[in-house]
Amino acid sequence: MRHLLTTKGLDRDTAIGILDVAEEMAEASARTVKKLPTLRGKTVVNLFFEDSTRTRISFEAAAKRLSADVINFAAKGSSVSKGESLKDTAQTLAAIGADAVVIRHPASGAPTVLARSGWIDAGIINAGDGTHEHPTQALLDAFTIRRRLHGDASRGKGLDGVTVTIVGDIVHSRVARSNVWLLTALGAVITLIAPATLLPIGVGHWPVAVGHSLDRALETNPDVVMMLRIQSERMQASFFPNAREYSRQWGLDDERMARLYPTTIVMHPGPINRGLEISSAAADSAQSTVLEQVTNGVSVRMAVLYLLLSGEREGLA
Amino acid sequence: MSATILVKAAILVDGTRADILVSEGVIVKIGSGLSMPAGTSGAVTVIDGNGLTALPGLVDLHTHLREPGSEQSETILSGSRAAAIGGFTAVHAMANTSPVADTAGVVEQVMSLGDAAGYTTVRPVGAVTAGLAGLRLAEIGAMANSRARVRVFSDDGKCVSDALLMRRALEYVKTFDGVIAQHAQEPRLTEGAQMNEGTLSGQLGLAGWPAVAEESIIARDVLLAQHVGARLHVCHVSTAGSVDVIRWAKARGIRVTAEVTPHHLLLTEDLALNYDARFKVNPPLRRSEDVRALRNGLADGTIDIIATDHAPHPSEDKDCEWGAAAFGMVGLETALSVVHAAVVHTGHLSWTDVARVMSRVPAEIGRVPGYEFGIEIGAPANFTLYDSSVSRVFDTTMLHGKGQNSPYLASALPGQIIATIHRGYPTVLDGKLLSPEELAPYAGVNRG
Ligand SMILES: [Zn+2]
């Protein structure tokens, strides 16, 4: 694998391959000596143009467990404030000798631009770009679902026929996009639930079912309910009237939680707005995978770094 | 110095072959077997027109020359050179400079710099509102009555979105036989907009620029123009719905004209797929359905003219992530080739039509004299000779302005401008621009 920029276009076998390597990594991490020598001498740069401590420390832990050297580079500058340009930063990192660059950027497509630019030769991992994609989040979500369903027998398996309902701010969510492409490639059946304002124009062309009623969606007893984070600025911009109306219509509150099948998995990419899109009881229940997602995130990111940097850089994606 | 030019055996737009003799800035003879008059003095140029199509000098109603204020992007001289190599003998310089072209002083300066450069006639466009701020009218009368005799007023880059201000502007310019050229973009519907709103923008996670933001402004403006009996020009129409609205308005007798850019006639939104900012432009590239509707609208006369919206930017403004990149593409050098590929090859327009939509009618809208009859005896000698038989892979050596932000680099395009004659003297010969030094003696005589 040369880069990981999107899950769109990732085929089933490649995706299962990544998840299987992540299983190996999870197994290794469970041992008392967590560190593997695999990426000794490699330099991984966490290039964050947008604050995200959670994602950064997950990548950092992953790289360090593989014995890579890690440089954290918090770059300022975005599409609004003219800071250091992406080009200048990339050329600096190339000069430092980065082997992989994990990039988080507020502009959709910034990792793609970096990968195609010729400014830097390193493998590029998209750690979230604008409202476009967040591929490692989708991979860790798929990994988490597969483990819940198949446990130790997960290796080699897809998510065929697994029903997944994704709820909330689809239009602004890179997590939703990456999950739609990846989970579909793995055979899952996806339903998106949101008010019409929070669904992208053209969603009718996506390989998903679309609805507006969370209650009706829950009546179908989906295997997975994935709640997305709601940002307060959406209220200001009239995507919906206020938090109370939102959580009444689209929040996973205690009453809805009580109606779920006991086997339904409740997911959230974090950070959580407790009481808005999900109640505390729902987030902390045994059906919730919120903390497993964090743990699995490290294994999945180890797998991605390994596949990018361990020599087999030709061929895939 | 006066120039005498004899073009031998060029193909006129009606398909006939003729020699063209130019003297003292005027086309003096058209016919076969012409020769240089005896006793010709001054500079004498004979051009072999064999196989070349003679088109009247192209007139661009929508050009960004960036001077004053952004000379790192383009100057009036560099943009004029790009115009000449593209076959243009007149361009309208948009008002969004710094300072804004909203006073007689600025528009006169722009015109003078154009005359001094000598490659093309530079007609300044005046701002509609002071500082393009959209709050109160600019000094439209002063600009209209200045030496630059401004007739086209536009806040291009920004929409005159306030309905009352737009009404007043349409009414006021009637006084001076002017026209408002509207950049139709409802600002609230396009906050943060990055590309055409549709399935692709949803997948790419780029904020959408919906067609309705253009169409709703055009609909409002044609009704305002009807109400006050004024002339309206719509810049860079980009959607099928806009074509429908304009067709409806024309059927009702509303005095509206419309332009389309070469790039909106050829390119589609899917070029945004790799976030290559060379394809970021405002209005954005649209769907193939829109491209089809624009071509048909041009062919049936709903859209009156082609204008380039030539928008040069320095490389750092394109060599970056899509969201941070500037909107716009250069277009003067490639305009005729793109039109050739997009609407002549496809049978939508003949060369006679091209002469109409790229020369006569834009001149008429801009009130530029001398383009009424095309290549005719007695007409000012503004024309260009185009070799339609060649095909070239376009590269940066073929760009002559300062901007390299062309969407056509590494693409094959048909045709090449071989010669351009401006005010009776050559600005391009053998496919090459004349140097400023070579031009100086001619430009001087025509100045002021
Ligand atoms: Zn414009």
PDB file of C-alpha atoms in Angstrom, chain A residues 8 79 82 86-87 105 107-110 112-113 116 119 131-132 177 181 200-202 205-206, chain B residues 197-199 201-207 273-276 315-317 319-324:
ATOM      1  CA  LYS A   8     -13.706   4.930  -1.477  1.00  0.00           C
ATOM      2  CA  SER A  79      -7.851  27.964   4.309  1.00  0.00           C
ATOM      3  CA  LYS A  82      -2.588  32.268   5.807  1.00  0.00           C
ATOM      4  CA  LEU A  86       1.011  22.827   2.796  1.00  0.00           C
ATOM      5  CA  LYS A  87       3.728  22.868   0.158  1.00  0.00           C
ATOM      6  CA  HIS A 105      -6.323  18.947   7.719  1.00  0.00           C
ATOM      7  CA  ALA A 107      -9.516  21.245   3.920  1.00  0.00           C
ATOM      8  CA  SER A 108     -11.118  18.318   2.122  1.00  0.00           C
ATOM      9  CA  GLY A 109      -8.625  16.692  -0.227  1.00  0.00           C
ATOM     10  CA  ALA A 110      -5.444  18.042   1.400  1.00  0.00           C
ATOM     11  CA  THR A 112      -4.745  13.746  -1.848  1.00  0.00           C
ATOM     12  CA  VAL A 113      -3.020  16.961  -2.918  1.00  0.00           C
ATOM     13  CA  ARG A 116      -0.045  13.708  -5.806  1.00  0.00           C
ATOM     14  CA  TRP A 119       6.624  17.712  -2.893  1.00  0.00           C
ATOM     15  CA  THR A 131     -15.734  16.904   5.473  1.00  0.00           C
ATOM     16  CA  HIS A 132     -14.274  14.317   3.136  1.00  0.00           C
ATOM     17  CA  ARG A 177     -18.408   8.967   4.307  1.00  0.00           C
ATOM     18  CA  TRP A 181     -17.661   3.178   1.324  1.00  0.00           C
ATOM     19  CA  PRO A 200     -25.790  15.692   1.369  1.00  0.00           C
ATOM     20  CA  ILE A 201     -27.345  16.654  -1.961  1.00  0.00           C
ATOM     21  CA  GLY A 202     -27.047  13.600  -4.173  1.00  0.00           C
ATOM     22  CA  HIS A 205     -26.772   8.105  -5.581  1.00  0.00           C
ATOM     23  CA  TRP A 206     -24.937   6.608  -2.603  1.00  0.00           C
TER      24      TRP A 206
ATOM     25  CA  GLU B 197     -23.302  21.299  -5.617  1.00  0.00           C
ATOM     26  CA  GLY B 198     -24.292  17.782  -6.525  1.00  0.00           C
ATOM     27  CA  THR B 199     -23.475  14.156  -5.910  1.00  0.00           C
ATOM     28  CA  SER B 201     -19.441  17.659  -4.057  1.00  0.00           C
ATOM     29  CA  GLY B 202     -21.191  15.503  -1.456  1.00  0.00           C
ATOM     30  CA  GLN B 203     -18.684  12.709  -1.970  1.00  0.00           C
ATOM     31  CA  LEU B 204     -15.641  14.963  -2.065  1.00  0.00           C
ATOM     32  CA  GLY B 205     -16.769  16.841   1.024  1.00  0.00           C
ATOM     33  CA  LEU B 206     -16.511  20.202  -0.743  1.00  0.00           C
ATOM     34  CA  ALA B 207     -19.104  22.856   0.069  1.00  0.00           C
ATOM     35  CA  LEU B 273     -11.962  14.609  -8.426  1.00  0.00           C
ATOM     36  CA  ASN B 274      -8.272  14.851  -7.527  1.00  0.00           C
ATOM     37  CA  TYR B 275      -8.573  18.260  -5.886  1.00  0.00           C
ATOM     38  CA  ASP B 276      -6.340  19.814  -8.578  1.00  0.00           C
ATOM     39  CA  SER B 315       1.408  29.741  -8.696  1.00  0.00           C
ATOM     40  CA  GLU B 316       1.256  29.744  -4.883  1.00  0.00           C
ATOM     41  CA  ASP B 317      -2.462  30.497  -5.081  1.00  0.00           C
ATOM     42  CA  ASP B 319      -0.276  25.042  -5.688  1.00  0.00           C
ATOM     43  CA  CYS B 320      -2.148  24.232  -2.488  1.00  0.00           C
ATOM     44  CA  GLU B 321      -5.162  22.470  -1.052  1.00  0.00           C
ATOM     45  CA  TRP B 322      -8.429  23.091  -2.923  1.00  0.00           C
ATOM     46  CA  GLY B 323     -10.095  25.069  -0.145  1.00  0.00           C
ATOM     47  CA  ALA B 324      -7.199  27.539   0.090  1.00  0.00           C
TER      48      ALA B 324
END
